[in-house]
XYZ file of N, CA and C in Angstrom:
297
model
N 116.212 -49.192 132.975
C 116.327 -48.203 133.450
C 114.699 -47.826 134.103
N 114.537 -47.824 135.316
C 113.321 -47.745 136.108
C 112.740 -46.054 135.678
N 111.530 -45.930 135.232
C 110.817 -44.955 135.079
C 110.207 -44.417 136.064
N 110.234 -45.213 137.527
C 109.780 -44.500 138.636
C 110.376 -44.853 139.792
N 110.351 -44.633 141.014
C 111.012 -45.117 142.282
C 110.214 -46.233 142.869
N 110.237 -47.258 142.860
C 109.296 -48.475 143.279
C 109.238 -48.143 144.833
N 110.438 -47.983 145.443
C 110.537 -47.756 147.248
C 109.341 -46.584 147.406
N 109.248 -45.614 146.694
C 108.717 -44.554 146.997
C 107.170 -44.618 147.483
N 106.387 -45.471 146.612
C 105.541 -46.137 147.004
C 104.801 -46.165 148.130
N 105.761 -47.007 148.811
C 105.522 -47.681 150.372
C 105.512 -46.543 151.316
N 106.070 -45.271 150.961
C 106.004 -44.187 151.702
C 104.623 -43.163 151.493
N 103.891 -43.166 150.648
C 102.847 -42.587 150.151
C 101.730 -42.156 151.220
N 101.624 -42.733 152.328
C 101.023 -42.439 153.393
C 101.553 -41.570 154.349
N 102.894 -41.362 154.321
C 103.637 -40.623 155.090
C 103.492 -41.480 156.422
N 103.473 -42.861 156.463
C 104.117 -43.625 157.765
C 105.426 -44.276 157.587
N 105.831 -44.040 158.560
C 107.373 -44.327 158.707
C 107.453 -46.207 158.504
N 108.401 -46.734 157.887
C 108.524 -48.112 157.759
C 108.709 -49.022 158.861
N 108.464 -49.789 159.475
C 108.564 -50.455 160.640
C 109.953 -51.189 160.551
N 110.430 -51.469 159.504
C 111.390 -52.222 159.481
C 112.382 -51.417 158.688
N 112.985 -49.997 159.017
C 113.856 -49.063 158.537
C 115.012 -49.759 158.158
N 115.450 -49.488 156.845
C 116.882 -49.823 156.608
C 117.109 -51.130 156.063
N 116.092 -52.046 156.141
C 115.806 -53.524 155.364
C 115.854 -53.442 154.078
N 116.744 -53.948 153.303
C 116.859 -54.143 152.036
C 117.217 -52.566 151.201
N 117.995 -51.738 151.917
C 118.274 -50.516 151.758
C 119.571 -50.058 151.855
N 120.194 -50.832 152.131
C 121.876 -50.721 152.372
C 122.560 -50.489 150.983
N 123.060 -49.546 150.747
C 123.906 -49.395 149.372
C 125.489 -50.018 149.411
N 125.415 -50.795 148.519
C 127.089 -51.211 148.137
C 127.544 -50.498 147.240
N 128.769 -49.886 147.446
C 129.627 -49.253 146.592
C 129.853 -49.915 145.572
N 129.129 -49.089 143.874
C 129.535 -49.809 142.972
C 128.279 -50.750 142.511
N 127.443 -51.044 143.437
C 126.242 -52.032 143.064
C 124.980 -51.440 143.214
N 124.773 -49.751 143.210
C 123.684 -49.338 143.281
C 123.151 -48.829 142.509
N 121.723 -49.056 142.036
C 121.117 -48.790 140.849
C 120.920 -47.363 140.787
N 120.959 -46.693 139.866
C 120.472 -45.294 139.779
C 119.201 -45.084 139.387
N 118.101 -44.795 139.935
C 117.089 -44.117 139.839
C 116.772 -43.021 139.471
N 116.424 -42.810 138.135
C 116.413 -41.471 137.390
C 115.357 -40.676 138.224
N 114.357 -41.257 138.303
C 112.952 -40.336 138.744
C 112.904 -41.155 140.411
N 113.707 -40.176 141.085
C 113.440 -40.446 142.608
C 112.123 -40.093 142.942
N 111.651 -39.101 142.439
C 110.076 -38.733 143.259
C 109.014 -39.344 142.641
N 108.887 -40.342 141.682
C 107.809 -40.827 141.386
C 107.557 -42.172 141.930
N 106.350 -42.432 142.434
C 105.782 -43.918 142.708
C 105.356 -44.422 141.624
N 105.281 -43.946 140.149
C 104.620 -44.942 139.371
C 104.740 -43.928 138.095
N 104.565 -44.462 136.890
C 104.703 -43.513 135.436
C 103.552 -42.811 135.545
N 103.976 -41.725 134.936
C 102.841 -40.659 134.692
C 101.631 -41.606 133.620
N 100.226 -41.157 134.098
C 99.125 -41.726 133.174
C 99.064 -40.881 131.870
N 98.521 -41.453 130.807
C 98.210 -40.559 129.484
C 97.682 -39.620 129.826
N 96.730 -39.371 130.754
C 96.010 -38.355 131.052
C 97.011 -37.125 131.567
N 97.970 -37.423 132.405
C 98.863 -36.726 133.121
C 99.794 -36.288 131.948
N 100.557 -37.165 131.085
C 100.966 -36.612 130.155
C 100.494 -35.639 128.963
N 99.279 -35.980 128.826
C 98.482 -34.991 127.842
C 98.350 -33.421 128.626
N 98.072 -33.613 130.134
C 98.043 -32.396 130.620
C 99.427 -31.910 130.890
N 100.239 -32.382 130.783
C 101.765 -31.751 131.019
C 102.016 -31.052 129.623
N 101.591 -31.742 128.609
C 101.899 -31.090 126.964
C 101.102 -29.781 127.064
N 99.867 -29.960 127.419
C 98.871 -28.613 127.211
C 99.363 -27.556 127.734
N 99.923 -28.043 129.211
C 100.401 -27.014 130.142
C 101.714 -26.237 129.660
N 102.404 -26.947 129.009
C 103.682 -26.336 128.411
C 103.450 -25.795 127.654
N 102.770 -25.887 126.452
C 102.352 -25.060 125.029
C 101.842 -23.608 125.757
N 101.023 -24.076 126.570
C 99.793 -22.826 127.094
C 100.947 -21.894 127.949
N 101.719 -22.203 128.858
C 102.904 -21.574 129.422
C 103.862 -20.916 128.331
N 104.179 -21.527 127.513
C 104.889 -21.097 126.445
C 104.499 -19.524 125.611
N 103.012 -19.515 125.524
C 102.604 -18.320 124.988
C 102.544 -17.080 125.760
N 102.946 -17.397 127.152
C 103.108 -16.478 127.827
C 101.791 -16.307 129.117
N 100.834 -17.141 129.039
C 99.703 -17.086 129.891
C 100.453 -17.537 131.323
N 99.976 -16.624 132.481
C 100.486 -16.751 133.575
C 99.275 -16.708 134.658
N 98.060 -16.488 134.488
C 97.145 -15.946 135.527
C 95.964 -17.506 135.195
N 95.498 -17.649 136.377
C 94.433 -18.539 136.577
C 93.608 -18.887 135.283
N 92.905 -17.796 135.756
C 91.726 -17.868 134.662
C 92.079 -17.890 133.143
N 92.997 -17.210 132.687
C 93.276 -17.304 131.576
C 93.970 -18.756 130.919
N 94.758 -19.711 131.945
C 95.190 -20.619 131.823
C 93.919 -21.661 131.871
N 93.122 -21.399 132.381
C 91.767 -22.343 132.648
C 90.960 -22.302 131.175
N 91.159 -21.240 130.767
C 90.175 -20.853 129.349
C 91.223 -21.597 128.434
N 92.439 -21.303 128.456
C 93.363 -21.711 127.301
C 93.123 -23.429 127.121
N 93.071 -24.084 128.674
C 93.223 -25.523 128.384
C 91.939 -26.195 127.953
N 90.519 -25.367 128.218
C 89.353 -25.876 127.553
C 89.466 -25.478 126.310
N 90.190 -24.420 125.537
C 90.132 -23.895 124.361
C 91.172 -25.144 123.398
N 91.893 -25.848 124.195
C 92.875 -26.479 123.439
C 92.038 -28.035 123.494
N 90.984 -27.933 124.255
C 90.541 -29.533 124.237
C 90.757 -30.104 125.456
N 91.546 -29.535 126.171
C 92.011 -30.420 127.308
C 90.833 -30.680 128.619
N 90.411 -31.989 128.959
C 89.530 -31.612 129.777
C 90.315 -32.372 131.178
N 89.414 -32.502 132.314
C 89.633 -32.973 133.341
C 89.709 -34.484 133.285
N 90.135 -35.296 134.405
C 90.222 -36.801 134.390
C 88.559 -37.353 134.228
N 87.870 -36.670 134.443
C 86.447 -36.886 134.285
C 85.702 -36.481 133.177
N 86.370 -35.843 132.037
C 85.812 -35.442 130.963
C 85.436 -34.161 131.113
N 85.687 -33.504 132.168
C 84.533 -32.131 132.644
C 85.553 -31.006 131.945
N 84.918 -29.828 131.505
C 85.658 -28.954 131.286
C 86.279 -28.260 132.472
N 87.539 -27.497 132.550
C 88.146 -26.933 133.872
C 87.634 -25.899 134.128
N 87.734 -25.721 135.267
C 87.348 -24.338 136.331
C 88.763 -24.115 137.034
N 88.768 -22.878 137.539
C 89.615 -22.414 138.361
C 89.710 -23.506 139.579
N 88.627 -23.606 139.994
C 88.507 -24.666 140.997
C 89.178 -26.044 141.036
N 88.545 -26.387 139.748
C 89.041 -28.001 139.299
C 90.230 -28.159 139.004
N 91.032 -27.023 138.483
C 92.404 -26.928 138.491
C 93.168 -26.935 139.266
N 92.891 -26.029 140.574
C 93.780 -25.713 141.641
C 93.397 -27.355 142.157
N 92.344 -28.212 142.501
C 92.408 -29.248 143.193
C 93.101 -30.169 142.404
N 93.341 -30.042 141.214
C 93.854 -31.246 140.439
C 95.170 -31.345 140.572
N 95.755 -29.957 140.616
C 97.173 -29.727 141.027
C 97.516 -30.013 142.508
N 96.825 -29.909 143.226
C 96.847 -30.092 144.723
C 96.839 -31.813 144.706
N 96.126 -32.420 144.069
C 96.217 -33.925 144.056
C 97.420 -34.281 143.272
N 97.945 -33.992 142.218
C 99.015 -34.271 141.418
C 100.216 -33.788 142.177
N 100.258 -33.023 142.802
C 101.515 -32.560 143.923
C 101.646 -33.304 144.800
N 100.679 -33.833 145.365
C 100.383 -34.307 146.955
C 101.967 -33.815 147.410
């Protein structure tokens, strides 16, 4: 099973393929099921750790940005550059990861 969609990586720049349809014809009964349709690669260890922190924080009922940032810092979560989280850095990171 593939943990990401290898064909999605070619579309990250939002530029249409000049060879549309080549190697994409699906033959009934021989089409592989890609579980992770929207991932162009597997999540990094940093991304996985951030998700675990966020899930734990949301489970406590935190929903406000400032409280979320405080909780991330209190749990020892840091940005990818090892900096403390701020509201601005968190919003920028969510925009980057969500592209």
